[in-house]
C-alpha atoms as one frame of an Amber mdcrd trajectory, in Angstrom:
protein
 -26.137 -10.150 -13.149 -26.463  -7.023 -11.030 -23.342  -5.436  -9.576 -22.743
  -3.741  -6.244 -20.205  -1.401  -4.706 -19.875  -0.051  -1.181 -18.601   3.369
  -2.225 -17.975   5.362  -5.376 -14.240   4.679  -5.639 -14.459   1.108  -4.363
 -14.561  -2.113  -6.372 -17.750  -2.936  -8.276 -18.469  -6.665  -8.352 -21.252
  -9.103  -9.153 -23.813  -9.389  -6.350 -23.445 -13.163  -6.544 -19.867 -14.395
  -6.760 -18.268 -17.823  -6.804 -16.435 -19.379  -3.882 -13.842 -21.788  -5.281
 -12.639 -23.462  -2.056 -14.607 -26.681  -2.480 -13.072 -27.286  -5.896  -9.844
 -28.352  -4.171 -10.566 -29.454  -0.609 -12.990 -29.954   2.274 -16.030 -31.267
   0.345 -14.849 -34.661  -0.865 -13.392 -35.641  -4.227 -12.749 -32.844  -6.714
 -12.849 -32.762 -10.516 -10.518 -30.145 -11.976 -11.914 -30.266 -15.521 -15.433
 -29.799 -14.236 -14.331 -27.022 -11.883 -12.648 -25.056 -14.663 -15.844 -25.394
 -16.705 -17.847 -23.970 -13.790 -15.518 -20.971 -13.514 -15.792 -20.325 -17.254
 -19.592 -20.574 -17.119 -19.645 -18.194 -14.153 -17.789 -15.554 -16.145 -20.127
 -16.088 -19.092 -23.084 -15.443 -16.765 -21.612 -12.202 -15.454 -20.387 -13.682
 -12.174 -17.143 -11.738 -11.894 -16.271 -12.124  -8.192 -14.028 -15.196  -7.819
 -12.780 -16.144  -4.360  -9.840 -18.370  -3.466  -7.070 -18.498  -0.819  -3.540
 -19.791  -0.501  -4.601 -22.347   2.126  -7.320 -24.010   0.017  -5.775 -27.289
  -1.031  -2.428 -25.939   0.212  -2.061 -23.832  -2.928  -3.864 -26.133  -5.365
  -6.963 -23.938  -5.534  -5.000 -20.867  -6.585  -3.306 -22.915  -9.296  -6.680
 -24.208 -10.515  -8.219 -20.735 -10.602  -5.127 -19.392 -12.344  -5.412 -22.013
 -15.075  -9.100 -21.251 -15.513  -8.319 -17.544 -15.966  -5.283 -17.967 -18.206
  -7.058 -16.624 -21.300  -9.722 -14.479 -19.586  -8.049 -12.706 -16.678  -9.610
  -9.357 -17.571 -13.134 -10.750 -17.060 -12.673 -11.662 -13.399 -12.391  -9.762
 -10.142  -9.841 -12.045  -8.499  -9.668 -12.355  -4.706  -7.306 -14.423  -2.610
  -6.149 -14.542   1.001  -3.160 -15.152   3.241  -2.527 -15.764   6.967  -3.516
 -19.402   7.606  -0.290 -21.356   7.231  -0.247 -24.934   5.974   2.603 -27.406
   6.249   3.581 -30.782   4.865   0.569 -32.980   4.216  -1.743 -30.015   4.671
  -1.107 -29.623   8.405  -2.365 -26.365   9.877   0.536 -24.381  11.334  -1.256
 -21.380  12.772  -1.864 -17.800  11.682   0.628 -15.141  10.665   0.159 -11.455
   9.997   3.847 -10.625  10.236   4.933  -8.074   7.613   7.638 -10.290   6.137
   5.140 -13.152   5.808   2.557 -10.901   4.147   4.967 -10.049   1.337   6.229
 -13.605   0.858   2.697 -14.999   0.811   1.604 -12.476  -1.816   4.519 -13.300
  -4.101   3.745 -17.006  -3.766   0.067 -16.433  -4.585   0.902 -14.350  -7.657
   3.115 -17.156  -8.899   0.519 -19.883  -8.329  -2.220 -17.794  -9.924  -0.011
 -16.842 -12.856  -1.086 -13.185 -12.730   0.703  -9.869 -12.284  -1.768  -8.485
  -9.739  -4.505  -9.538  -7.326  -7.689  -7.467  -7.353  -8.551  -7.962  -3.687
  -6.101  -9.344  -1.119  -7.516 -10.426   2.242  -5.976 -11.226   5.575  -7.777
 -14.562   6.077  -7.691 -14.436   9.865  -6.434 -11.723  12.199  -3.171 -12.608
  13.952  -3.655 -11.876  17.674   0.121 -11.629  18.121   0.659  -8.882  15.522
  -0.976  -5.431  15.684  -3.366  -5.016  12.774  -1.592  -1.764  11.938   1.618
  -3.650  11.160  -0.105  -6.230   8.973  -2.143  -3.687   7.019   0.921  -1.492
   6.671   2.691  -4.354   4.911  -0.383  -5.011   2.780  -0.456  -1.337   1.791
   3.077  -1.697   0.460   1.759  -4.377  -1.903  -0.724  -1.847  -3.278   2.054
   0.695  -3.764   4.088  -1.942  -5.606   1.191  -2.685  -7.988   0.831  -6.287
  -6.818  -2.573  -5.707  -5.236  -5.412  -3.304  -6.099  -7.560  -3.396  -2.955
  -7.196  -4.694   0.598  -9.598  -6.778   2.634  -9.995  -8.488   5.995 -11.826
 -11.680   6.911 -13.611 -12.421  10.190 -12.464  -9.127  11.733 -14.273  -7.311
  14.529 -15.596  -3.746  14.091 -12.821  -2.234  16.217 -10.191  -4.092  14.181
 -11.674  -2.817  10.924 -11.585   0.761  12.189  -7.938   0.442  13.214  -7.083
  -1.067   9.836  -8.883   1.712   7.940  -6.788   4.281   9.807  -3.699   2.783
   8.120  -5.082   2.142   4.619  -8.592   1.974   3.114 -10.164  -1.455   3.554
 -12.306  -2.264   0.533 -13.992  -5.436   1.765 -14.725  -7.583   4.782 -15.386
 -11.272   4.229 -17.349 -12.913   7.033 -19.869 -15.707   7.336 -23.447 -14.519
   6.938 -26.538 -16.586   6.239 -29.999 -17.291   7.591 -28.410 -19.444  10.291
 -25.313 -17.259  10.907 -26.731 -13.819  11.615 -24.154 -12.390  14.039 -22.976
  -9.651  11.603 -26.400  -7.994  11.837 -25.585  -6.843  15.366 -22.802  -4.409
  14.402 -20.592  -5.539  11.529 -22.994  -4.716   8.703 -23.529  -1.177   9.984
 -19.797  -0.671  10.544 -19.066  -1.692   6.969 -21.804   0.555   5.597 -20.469
   3.514   7.599 -16.885   2.980   6.423 -17.726   2.189   2.805 -16.531  -1.413
   3.153 -18.053  -4.054   0.897 -19.447  -6.936   2.967 -18.687 -10.266   1.278
 -20.802 -13.042   2.779 -19.192 -16.467   2.707 -21.078 -19.722   3.351 -24.353
 -17.914   2.520 -26.005 -21.315   2.038 -24.929 -22.701   5.389 -22.297 -24.922
   3.735 -25.015 -26.401   1.586 -27.457 -27.188   4.381 -29.825 -24.318   3.494
 -30.308 -25.679  -0.031 -32.355 -28.573   1.342 -30.292 -31.025  -0.697 -28.587
 -32.552   2.359 -31.118 -34.786   4.067 -28.793 -36.822   6.296 -25.152 -37.131
   7.263 -24.985 -40.079   4.857 -25.348 -37.593   1.988 -21.829 -36.290   2.752
 -18.764 -38.000   1.269 -16.173 -39.584   3.571 -13.625 -36.934   4.485 -16.113
 -34.059   4.066 -15.193 -31.524   6.753 -18.869 -30.898   7.497 -18.996 -34.254
   9.269 -16.995 -32.586  12.055 -19.111 -29.418  12.057 -21.306 -28.938  15.146
 -24.308 -27.978  12.997 -24.038 -31.201  10.996 -23.543 -33.385  14.072 -25.863
 -36.262  14.966 -27.197 -34.199  17.884 -27.987 -31.060  15.860 -28.848 -32.407
  12.420 -32.525 -33.150  12.947 -33.352 -29.800  14.526 -31.517 -27.878  11.822
 -33.112 -29.924   9.034 -36.561 -29.039  10.393 -35.710 -25.341  10.047 -34.482
 -25.818   6.486 -37.674 -27.652   5.537 -39.693 -24.602   6.596 -37.458 -22.382
   4.439 -38.014 -24.737   1.502 -41.789 -24.531   1.989 -41.661 -20.733   1.885
 -39.463 -20.843  -1.224 -41.922 -23.142  -2.984 -44.730 -20.686  -2.304 -42.604
 -17.916  -3.832 -41.722 -19.977  -6.894 -37.981 -20.151  -6.213 -35.616 -22.680
  -4.656 -34.546 -22.731  -1.023 -31.019 -21.757  -2.097 -32.295 -18.758  -4.044
 -34.412 -17.647  -1.111 -31.451 -17.933   1.262 -29.177 -15.957  -1.081 -31.830
 -13.300  -1.687 -32.101 -12.875   2.082 -28.341 -12.260   2.314 -28.519  -9.622
  -0.418 -31.433  -7.977   1.422 -29.135  -7.149   4.357 -27.884  -4.060   2.528
 -26.881  -2.718  -0.851 -23.240  -3.020   0.236 -23.613  -6.804   0.683 -22.599
  -9.472  -1.860 -22.253 -13.228  -1.470 -19.902 -15.952  -2.679 -21.715 -19.314
  -2.644 -19.420 -22.152  -3.576 -20.289 -24.874  -6.036 -18.691 -27.465  -8.328
 -21.834 -27.761 -10.462 -22.928 -25.621 -13.422 -26.550 -26.374 -12.547 -26.086
 -25.033  -9.016 -24.116 -22.071 -10.352 -27.040 -21.014 -12.551 -29.485 -21.579
  -9.694 -27.400 -19.395  -7.382 -27.010 -16.660  -9.989 -30.796 -16.584 -10.369
 -31.120 -15.476  -6.748 -30.186 -11.942  -7.819 -33.621 -11.740  -9.465 -35.588
 -12.823  -6.371 -37.257  -9.940  -4.547 -38.265 -10.284  -0.919 -41.077  -8.209
   0.498 -41.742  -7.292   4.114 -43.958 -10.345   4.584 -41.272 -12.679   3.221
 -38.632 -11.185   5.524 -40.936 -11.452   8.518 -41.598 -15.104   7.712 -37.870
 -15.836   7.507 -37.282 -14.018  10.795 -39.920 -16.237  12.393 -38.318 -19.412
  11.026 -34.672 -18.533  11.665 -34.245 -15.698  14.148 -30.689 -14.995  15.328
 -29.179 -17.986  17.158 -31.910 -20.367  15.963 -29.442 -22.858  14.504 -28.369
 -25.738  16.715 -24.585 -25.795  17.261 -21.762 -23.353  16.629 -20.629 -22.623
  13.078 -17.158 -24.154  13.591 -15.608 -26.651  16.013 -14.061 -25.070  19.106
 -10.500 -24.835  17.719 -11.615 -22.964  14.603 -13.967 -20.733  16.604 -10.959
 -19.629  18.645  -9.315 -18.119  15.543 -12.184 -15.682  14.919 -11.518 -12.029
  15.784 -14.616 -11.441  17.857
């Protein structure tokens, strides 16, 4: 597995990481034994970048990841997040970037993970009611206390990143980027490159759609959150599936899978870009890791631009309520 870093004194991580969210919530029934096995196999394959958050499964995902790392903590670059508050029964209670909440959330994450430090601590969503300077100032105190090594933001706008960097170095920005979510190409990718911020692409496979494995809404389990996603809706599904089929045809001609082609495209956006595809399957894990070996030439990139130019996907990437939490 190749590694990448955005600047000399920044974190160096595997180009392909592992998003652990779906091991606890959002994608139907989970299997903890199988999930732990996937995390162990990831580490064995050189996939060091592990991503979780306190809101995934209302804390369950951090506990799962912590158990998986109990005897191999030094082999992982462990990332988690705070800011999206969950209540009883998993209810969403809003976003908080208040300094006192930052510190309490970090202590709770450390306890659930069973570790003495977090490698990369993200603000999951920017709190519009709290100046970013106050939130990052509190996060910086966690670094000084040895609880956190590096700081990150998620779904933050270029101006927000610049303001944050003026308070404390921001090591990484986590934002959705894929063949059908190309907004970061407009400004975010260049801003991160300029500031030496690692760009961590989440949902690089379009929540599984870009793999070609999802052929209809019936392929999704009851309770799967994608059933409420605009891009998986009855109205948009057919048009989006037609785009994915063209990606799969191009992948077949290149001798790789559609997922590998999609991940290779993400990595082609810059040498400061890494991705964190999620999976609960060792087979998919190995397939995703193999994307680091796929090279895309100018002709390949032009073909993908023709199939999926910016804004080609039908539907927004989240329902309206979730879209409103993004720091555009």
